[in-house]
Tab-separated table of C-alpha atoms in Angstrom:
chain	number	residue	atom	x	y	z
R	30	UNK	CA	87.125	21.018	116.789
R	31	UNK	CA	88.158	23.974	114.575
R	32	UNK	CA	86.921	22.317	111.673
R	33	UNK	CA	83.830	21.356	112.998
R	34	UNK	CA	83.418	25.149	114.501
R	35	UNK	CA	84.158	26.714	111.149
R	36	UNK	CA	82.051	24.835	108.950
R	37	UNK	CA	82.637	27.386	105.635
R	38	UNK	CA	86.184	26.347	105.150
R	39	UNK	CA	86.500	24.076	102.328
R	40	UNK	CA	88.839	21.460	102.100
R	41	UNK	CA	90.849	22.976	99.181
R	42	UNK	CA	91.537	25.978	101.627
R	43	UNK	CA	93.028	24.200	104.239
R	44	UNK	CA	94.843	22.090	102.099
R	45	UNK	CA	96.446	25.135	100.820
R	46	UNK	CA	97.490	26.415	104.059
R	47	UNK	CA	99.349	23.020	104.710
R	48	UNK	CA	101.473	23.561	101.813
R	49	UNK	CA	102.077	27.151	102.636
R	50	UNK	CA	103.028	26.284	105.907
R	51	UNK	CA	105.341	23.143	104.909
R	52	UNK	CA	106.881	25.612	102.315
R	53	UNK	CA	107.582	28.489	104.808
R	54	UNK	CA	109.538	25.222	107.295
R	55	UNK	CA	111.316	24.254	104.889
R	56	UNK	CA	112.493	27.793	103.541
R	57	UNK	CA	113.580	28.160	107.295
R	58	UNK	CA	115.769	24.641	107.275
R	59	UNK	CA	117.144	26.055	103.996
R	60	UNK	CA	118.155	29.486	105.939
R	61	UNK	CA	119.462	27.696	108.915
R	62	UNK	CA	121.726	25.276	106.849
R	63	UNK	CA	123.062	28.140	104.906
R	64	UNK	CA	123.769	30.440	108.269
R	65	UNK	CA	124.799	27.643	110.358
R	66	UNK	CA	126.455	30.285	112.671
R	67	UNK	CA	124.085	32.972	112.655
R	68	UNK	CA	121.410	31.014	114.865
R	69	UNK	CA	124.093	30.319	117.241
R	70	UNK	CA	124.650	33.978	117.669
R	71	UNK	CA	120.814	35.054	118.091
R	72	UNK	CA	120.228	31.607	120.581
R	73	UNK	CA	123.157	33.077	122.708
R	74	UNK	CA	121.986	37.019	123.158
R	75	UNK	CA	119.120	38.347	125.550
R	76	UNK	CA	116.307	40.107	123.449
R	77	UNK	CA	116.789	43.929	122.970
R	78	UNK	CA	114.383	46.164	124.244
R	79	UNK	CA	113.744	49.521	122.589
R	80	UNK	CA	112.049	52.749	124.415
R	81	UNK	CA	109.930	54.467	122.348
R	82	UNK	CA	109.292	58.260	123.188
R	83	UNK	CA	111.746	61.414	124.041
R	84	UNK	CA	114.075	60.956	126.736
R	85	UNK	CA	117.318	62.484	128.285
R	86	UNK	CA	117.200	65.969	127.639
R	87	UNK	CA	115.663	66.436	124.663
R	88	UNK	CA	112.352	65.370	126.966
R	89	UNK	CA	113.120	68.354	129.473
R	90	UNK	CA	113.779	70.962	126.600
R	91	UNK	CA	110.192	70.050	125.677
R	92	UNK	CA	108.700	70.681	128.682
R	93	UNK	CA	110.838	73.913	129.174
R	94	UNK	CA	109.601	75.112	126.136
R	95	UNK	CA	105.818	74.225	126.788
R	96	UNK	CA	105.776	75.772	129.482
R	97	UNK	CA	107.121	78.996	128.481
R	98	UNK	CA	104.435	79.007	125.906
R	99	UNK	CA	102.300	78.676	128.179
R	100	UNK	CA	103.219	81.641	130.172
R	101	UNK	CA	103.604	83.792	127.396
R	102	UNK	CA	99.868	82.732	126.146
R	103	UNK	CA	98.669	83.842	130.085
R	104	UNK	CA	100.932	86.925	129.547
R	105	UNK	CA	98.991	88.058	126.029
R	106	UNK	CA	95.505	87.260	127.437
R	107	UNK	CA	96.181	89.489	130.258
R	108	UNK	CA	97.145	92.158	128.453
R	109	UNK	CA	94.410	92.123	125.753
R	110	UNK	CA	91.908	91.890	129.140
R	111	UNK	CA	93.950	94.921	130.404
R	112	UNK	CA	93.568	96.395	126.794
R	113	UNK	CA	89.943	95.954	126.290
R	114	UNK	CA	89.106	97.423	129.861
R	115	UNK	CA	91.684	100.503	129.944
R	116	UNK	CA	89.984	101.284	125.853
R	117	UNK	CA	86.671	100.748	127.434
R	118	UNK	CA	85.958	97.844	124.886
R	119	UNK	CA	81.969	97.480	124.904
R	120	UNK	CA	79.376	95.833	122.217
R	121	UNK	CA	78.387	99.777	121.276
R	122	UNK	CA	82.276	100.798	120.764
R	123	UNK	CA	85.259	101.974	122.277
R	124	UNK	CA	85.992	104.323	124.807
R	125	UNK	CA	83.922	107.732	124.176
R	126	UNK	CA	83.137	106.325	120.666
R	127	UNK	CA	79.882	104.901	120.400
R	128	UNK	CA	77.997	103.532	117.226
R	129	UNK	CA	74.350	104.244	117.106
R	130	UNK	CA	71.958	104.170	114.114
R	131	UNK	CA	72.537	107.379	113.346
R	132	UNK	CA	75.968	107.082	112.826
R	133	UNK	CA	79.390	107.342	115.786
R	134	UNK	CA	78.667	109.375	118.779
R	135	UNK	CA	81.541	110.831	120.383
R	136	UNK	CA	81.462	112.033	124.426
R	137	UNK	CA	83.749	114.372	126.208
R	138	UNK	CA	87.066	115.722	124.313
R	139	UNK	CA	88.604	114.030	121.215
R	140	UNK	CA	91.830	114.486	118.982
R	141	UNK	CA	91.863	113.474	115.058
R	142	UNK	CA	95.765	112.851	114.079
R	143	UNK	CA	94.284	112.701	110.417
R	144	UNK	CA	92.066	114.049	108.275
R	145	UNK	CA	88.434	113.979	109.534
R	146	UNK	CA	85.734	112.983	106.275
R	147	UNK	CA	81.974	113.614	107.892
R	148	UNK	CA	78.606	114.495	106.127
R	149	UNK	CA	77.586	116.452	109.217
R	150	UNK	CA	78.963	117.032	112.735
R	151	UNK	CA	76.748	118.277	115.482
R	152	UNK	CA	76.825	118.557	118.957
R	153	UNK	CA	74.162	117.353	121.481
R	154	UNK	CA	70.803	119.191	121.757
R	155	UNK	CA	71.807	122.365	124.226
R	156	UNK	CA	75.759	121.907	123.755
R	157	UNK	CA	77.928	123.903	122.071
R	158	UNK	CA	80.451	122.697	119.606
R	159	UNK	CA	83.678	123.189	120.216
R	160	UNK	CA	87.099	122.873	117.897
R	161	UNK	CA	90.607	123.311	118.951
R	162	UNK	CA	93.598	122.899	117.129
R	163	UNK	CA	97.599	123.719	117.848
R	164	UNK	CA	97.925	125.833	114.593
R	165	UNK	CA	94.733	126.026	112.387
R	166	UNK	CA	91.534	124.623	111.549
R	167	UNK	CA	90.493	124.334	107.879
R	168	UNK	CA	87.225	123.282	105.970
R	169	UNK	CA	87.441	123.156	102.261
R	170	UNK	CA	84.515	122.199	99.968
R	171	UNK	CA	85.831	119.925	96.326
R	172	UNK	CA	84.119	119.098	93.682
R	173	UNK	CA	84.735	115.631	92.339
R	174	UNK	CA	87.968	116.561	90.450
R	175	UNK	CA	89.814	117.400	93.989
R	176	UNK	CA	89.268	121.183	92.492
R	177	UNK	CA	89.006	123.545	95.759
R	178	UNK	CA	85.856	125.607	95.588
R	179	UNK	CA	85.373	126.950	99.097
R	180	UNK	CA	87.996	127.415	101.662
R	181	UNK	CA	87.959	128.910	105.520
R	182	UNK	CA	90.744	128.598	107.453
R	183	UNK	CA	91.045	130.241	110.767
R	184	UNK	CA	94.466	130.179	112.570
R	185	UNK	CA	97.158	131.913	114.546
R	186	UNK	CA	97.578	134.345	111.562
R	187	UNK	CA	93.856	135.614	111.333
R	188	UNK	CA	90.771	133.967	109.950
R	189	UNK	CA	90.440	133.887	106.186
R	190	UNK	CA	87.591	133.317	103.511
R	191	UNK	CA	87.468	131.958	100.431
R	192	UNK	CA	84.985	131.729	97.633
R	193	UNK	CA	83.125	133.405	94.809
R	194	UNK	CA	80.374	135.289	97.134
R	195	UNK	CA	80.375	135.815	100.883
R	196	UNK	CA	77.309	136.524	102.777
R	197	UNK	CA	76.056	137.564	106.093
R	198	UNK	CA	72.056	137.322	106.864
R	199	UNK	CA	70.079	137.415	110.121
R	200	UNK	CA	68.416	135.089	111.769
R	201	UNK	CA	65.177	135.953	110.234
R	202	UNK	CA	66.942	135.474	106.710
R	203	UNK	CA	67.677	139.298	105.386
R	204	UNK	CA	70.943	140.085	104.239
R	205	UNK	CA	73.638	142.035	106.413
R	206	UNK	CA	76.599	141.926	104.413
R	207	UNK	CA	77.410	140.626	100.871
R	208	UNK	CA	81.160	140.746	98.963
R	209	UNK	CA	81.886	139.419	95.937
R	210	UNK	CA	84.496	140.619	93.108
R	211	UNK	CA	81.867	143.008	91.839
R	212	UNK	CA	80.447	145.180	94.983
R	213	UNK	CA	80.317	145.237	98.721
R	214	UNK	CA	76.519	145.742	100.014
R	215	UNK	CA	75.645	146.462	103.306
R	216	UNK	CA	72.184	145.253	104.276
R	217	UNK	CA	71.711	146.676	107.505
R	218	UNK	CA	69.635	149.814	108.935
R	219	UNK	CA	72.581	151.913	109.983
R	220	UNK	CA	76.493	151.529	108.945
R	221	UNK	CA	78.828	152.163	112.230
R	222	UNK	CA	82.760	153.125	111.781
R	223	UNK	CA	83.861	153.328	115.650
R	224	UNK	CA	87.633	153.715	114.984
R	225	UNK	CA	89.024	157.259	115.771
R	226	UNK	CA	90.093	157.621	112.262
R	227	UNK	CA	87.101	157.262	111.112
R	228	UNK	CA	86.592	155.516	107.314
R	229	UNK	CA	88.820	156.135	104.860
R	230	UNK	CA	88.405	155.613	100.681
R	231	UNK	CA	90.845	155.673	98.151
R	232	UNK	CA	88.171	156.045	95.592
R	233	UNK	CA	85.323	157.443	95.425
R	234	UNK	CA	82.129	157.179	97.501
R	235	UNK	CA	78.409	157.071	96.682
R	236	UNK	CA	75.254	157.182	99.240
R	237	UNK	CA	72.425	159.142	98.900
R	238	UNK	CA	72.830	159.974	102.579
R	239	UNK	CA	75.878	160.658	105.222
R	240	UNK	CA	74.808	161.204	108.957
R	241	UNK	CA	76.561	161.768	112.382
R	242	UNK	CA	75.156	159.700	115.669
R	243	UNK	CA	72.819	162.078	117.890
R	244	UNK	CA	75.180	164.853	119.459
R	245	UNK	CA	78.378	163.778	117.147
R	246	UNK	CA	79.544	165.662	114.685
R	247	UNK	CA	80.256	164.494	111.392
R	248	UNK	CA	83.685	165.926	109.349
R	249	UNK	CA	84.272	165.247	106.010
R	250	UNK	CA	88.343	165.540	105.916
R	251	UNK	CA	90.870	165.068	102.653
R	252	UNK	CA	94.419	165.709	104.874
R	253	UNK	CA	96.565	166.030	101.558
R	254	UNK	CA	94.243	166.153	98.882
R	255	UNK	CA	90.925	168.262	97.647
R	256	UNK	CA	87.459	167.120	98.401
R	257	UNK	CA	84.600	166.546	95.825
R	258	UNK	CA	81.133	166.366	96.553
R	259	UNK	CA	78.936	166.232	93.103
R	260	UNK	CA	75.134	165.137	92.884
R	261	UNK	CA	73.036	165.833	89.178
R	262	UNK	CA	70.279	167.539	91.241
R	263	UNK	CA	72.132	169.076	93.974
R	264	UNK	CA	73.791	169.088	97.237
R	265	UNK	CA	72.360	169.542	100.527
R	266	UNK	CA	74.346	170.573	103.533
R	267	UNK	CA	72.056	170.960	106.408
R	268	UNK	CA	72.699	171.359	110.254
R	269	UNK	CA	69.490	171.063	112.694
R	270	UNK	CA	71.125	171.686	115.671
R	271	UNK	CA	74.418	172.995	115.219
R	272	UNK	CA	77.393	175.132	113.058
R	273	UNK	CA	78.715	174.008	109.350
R	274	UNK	CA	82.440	174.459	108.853
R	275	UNK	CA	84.236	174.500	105.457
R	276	UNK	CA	88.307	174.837	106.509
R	277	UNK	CA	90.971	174.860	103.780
R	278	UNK	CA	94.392	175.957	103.428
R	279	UNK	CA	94.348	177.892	100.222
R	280	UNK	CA	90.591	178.654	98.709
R	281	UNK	CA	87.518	177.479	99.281
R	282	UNK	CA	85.233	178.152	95.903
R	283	UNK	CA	81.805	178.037	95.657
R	284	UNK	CA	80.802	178.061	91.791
R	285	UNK	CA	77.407	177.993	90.436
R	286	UNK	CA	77.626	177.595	86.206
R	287	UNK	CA	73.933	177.964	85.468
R	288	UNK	CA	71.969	179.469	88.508
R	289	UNK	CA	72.637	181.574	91.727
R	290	UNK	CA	74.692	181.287	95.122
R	291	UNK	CA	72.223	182.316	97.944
R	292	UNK	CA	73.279	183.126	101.354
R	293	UNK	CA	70.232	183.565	103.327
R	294	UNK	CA	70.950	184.024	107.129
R	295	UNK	CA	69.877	186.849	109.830
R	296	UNK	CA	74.139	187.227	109.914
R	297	UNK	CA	76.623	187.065	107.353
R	298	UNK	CA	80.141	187.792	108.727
R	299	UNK	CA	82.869	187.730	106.604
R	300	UNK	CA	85.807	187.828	108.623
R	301	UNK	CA	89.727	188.999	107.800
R	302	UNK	CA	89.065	190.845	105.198
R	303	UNK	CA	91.689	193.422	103.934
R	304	UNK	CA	91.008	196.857	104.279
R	305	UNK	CA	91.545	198.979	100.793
R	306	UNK	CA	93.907	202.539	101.194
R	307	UNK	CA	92.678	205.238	99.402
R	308	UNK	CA	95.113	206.104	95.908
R	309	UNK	CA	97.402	209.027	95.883
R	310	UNK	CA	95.392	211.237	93.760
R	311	UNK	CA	92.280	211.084	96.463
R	312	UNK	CA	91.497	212.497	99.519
R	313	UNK	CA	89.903	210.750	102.732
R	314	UNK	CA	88.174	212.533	105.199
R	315	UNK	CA	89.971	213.464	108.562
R	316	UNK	CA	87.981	211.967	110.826
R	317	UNK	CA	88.234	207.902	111.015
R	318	UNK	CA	85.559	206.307	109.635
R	319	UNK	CA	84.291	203.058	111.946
R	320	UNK	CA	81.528	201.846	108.648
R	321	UNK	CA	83.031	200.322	105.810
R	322	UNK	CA	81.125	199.252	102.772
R	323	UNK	CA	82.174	195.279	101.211
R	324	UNK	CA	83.754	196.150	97.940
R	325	UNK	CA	84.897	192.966	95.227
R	326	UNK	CA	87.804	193.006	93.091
R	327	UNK	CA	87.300	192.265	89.014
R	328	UNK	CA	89.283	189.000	89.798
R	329	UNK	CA	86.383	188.044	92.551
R	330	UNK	CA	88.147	189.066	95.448
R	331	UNK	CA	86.471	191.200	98.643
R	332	UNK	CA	87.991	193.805	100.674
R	333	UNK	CA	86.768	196.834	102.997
R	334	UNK	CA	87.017	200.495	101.837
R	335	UNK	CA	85.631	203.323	104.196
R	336	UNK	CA	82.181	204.195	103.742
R	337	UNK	CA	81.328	207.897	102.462
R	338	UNK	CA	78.728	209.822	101.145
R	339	UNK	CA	79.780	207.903	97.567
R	340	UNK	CA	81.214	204.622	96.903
R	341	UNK	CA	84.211	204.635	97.801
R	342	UNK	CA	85.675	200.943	95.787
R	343	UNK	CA	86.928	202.865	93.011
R	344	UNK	CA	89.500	205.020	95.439
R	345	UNK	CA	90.316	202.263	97.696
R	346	UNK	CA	91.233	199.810	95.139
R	347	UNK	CA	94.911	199.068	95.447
R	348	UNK	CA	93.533	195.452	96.623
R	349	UNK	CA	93.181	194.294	93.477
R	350	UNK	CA	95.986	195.333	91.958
């Protein structure tokens, strides 16, 4: 029946197999005659049975430890759920952070811990932008060898500047105030010093014009030292409303090289002026005299002598001796 079921098997195959099989019987009578006792043995003994797997202990250590994996896997996805929804995780960013096309948009209050590197910072359209820091906030410009061109820093010890030029202009663009290591300029209408010491100038000062507010007076002082006002075509000291005042401690000179001193006024009073005593060769008249005439001394200096019928500078001159 095989034979006739497998028709492709030759004769020389199964032939083969015959005397494979006869060869393998007879290698197993050889065995047996050899190791006479050795089939006795195997004929008397039950057939072993070997478990294949973990068991005992080591199979409960495994599931101990799976299972604390497992718990500690349930543990770490809570915590990045908790994480993502405390940080405000969202497709457009984190927290107040959001990314737009634009660039990151930041709402409400935020702290830097590091350096901050933005090509522009604004605030939103009718906000005001605000900066706080602990001790100081600083904005330097570099150029690209790390060199420090421009520098403000504003802090608990003041607010300072720095840079080649620094200028102040109005919203309609005209200067205020310019300083650099050449000149200060002032570009506005009217220059205001409200402290009660006024402005003070270790050097000198040049304006074509100095003016007091409306009903203020203005005093040009020098406490300890002498006071210098020169012009090439003149000086002009004019009051509309009011007195001039020239106080000094020891001598106030008015000196004219080329032209004239003129002292035009309805009243001239010259106050304190000594009164000259007649010599010891003249005589004065007995009665007191109550008009005096203004005599002046070779050296430039004024006194009064008693007015006659004669000048009377020449007797009363002991002044200017």
């Amino acid at each position: 029946m095989l034979l006739s079921s497998l028709p492709f098997l030759s004769t020389s195959t199964f032939s083969a197999a015959q005397q494979a099989g006869g060869t393998e019987k007879e290698g197993n009578q050889m065995t047996q005659e050899a190791c006479p006792h050795r089939s006795n043995v195997q004929s008397s003994d039950k057939p072993h049975v070997y478990k294949v797997g973990i068991h005992g202990w080591r199979k409960r250590c495994l599931y101990f430890f799976v299972l604390l994996l497992m718990f500690l896997i349930l543990i770490n996805l809570a915590l990045t759920v908790w994480i993502l929804k405390v940080m405000k995780f969202t497709i457009d960013g984190m927290g107040n952070l959001r990314i737009t096309e634009k660039g990151l948009k930041l709402e409400g209050d935020s702290e830097f811990l590091q350096p901050l590197y933005a090509k522009e910072i604004q605030s939103k359209p009718g906000r005001p932008l605000f900066l706080q820091s602990s001790r100081n906030i600083s904005v330097n410009v570099v150029n690209s060898n790390k060199q420090l061109l421009t520098q403000l820093v504003t802090g608990s010890s003041g607010f300072r500047a720095q840079g080649r030029t620094f200028e102040v202009k109005s919203t309609s663009g005209n200067l205020l105030f310019s300083a650099d290591e050449q000149e200060v300029v002032v570009g506005a209408e009217r220059l205001r010093v409200t402290g009660a010491e006024g402005a003070v100038f270790s050097k000198s000062v040049e304006t074509p014009h100095v003016r007091a507010e409306p009903f203020k007076e203005l005093r040009l002082e020098s406490p300890t030292r002498s006071l210098l006002m020169e012009a090439p075509k003149g000086v002009e000291i004019q009051a509309e409303a009011g007195d001039i005042r020239a106080i000094c401690r020891n001598e106030l000179r008015l000196e004219s090289k080329d032209g004239e001193i003129a002292l035009d006024a309805q009243w001239i009073r010259l106050l304190r002026l000594p009164e000259g005593k007649a010599s010891g060769g003249s005589s004065s008249s007995g009665t007191r005299q109550t008009v005096y005439e203004v005599c002046v001394c070779p050296n430039g200096r004024l006194f009064l002598s008693q007015a006659g019928t004669g000048s009377t500078c020449q007797i009363n001159n002991n002044v200017c001796l």
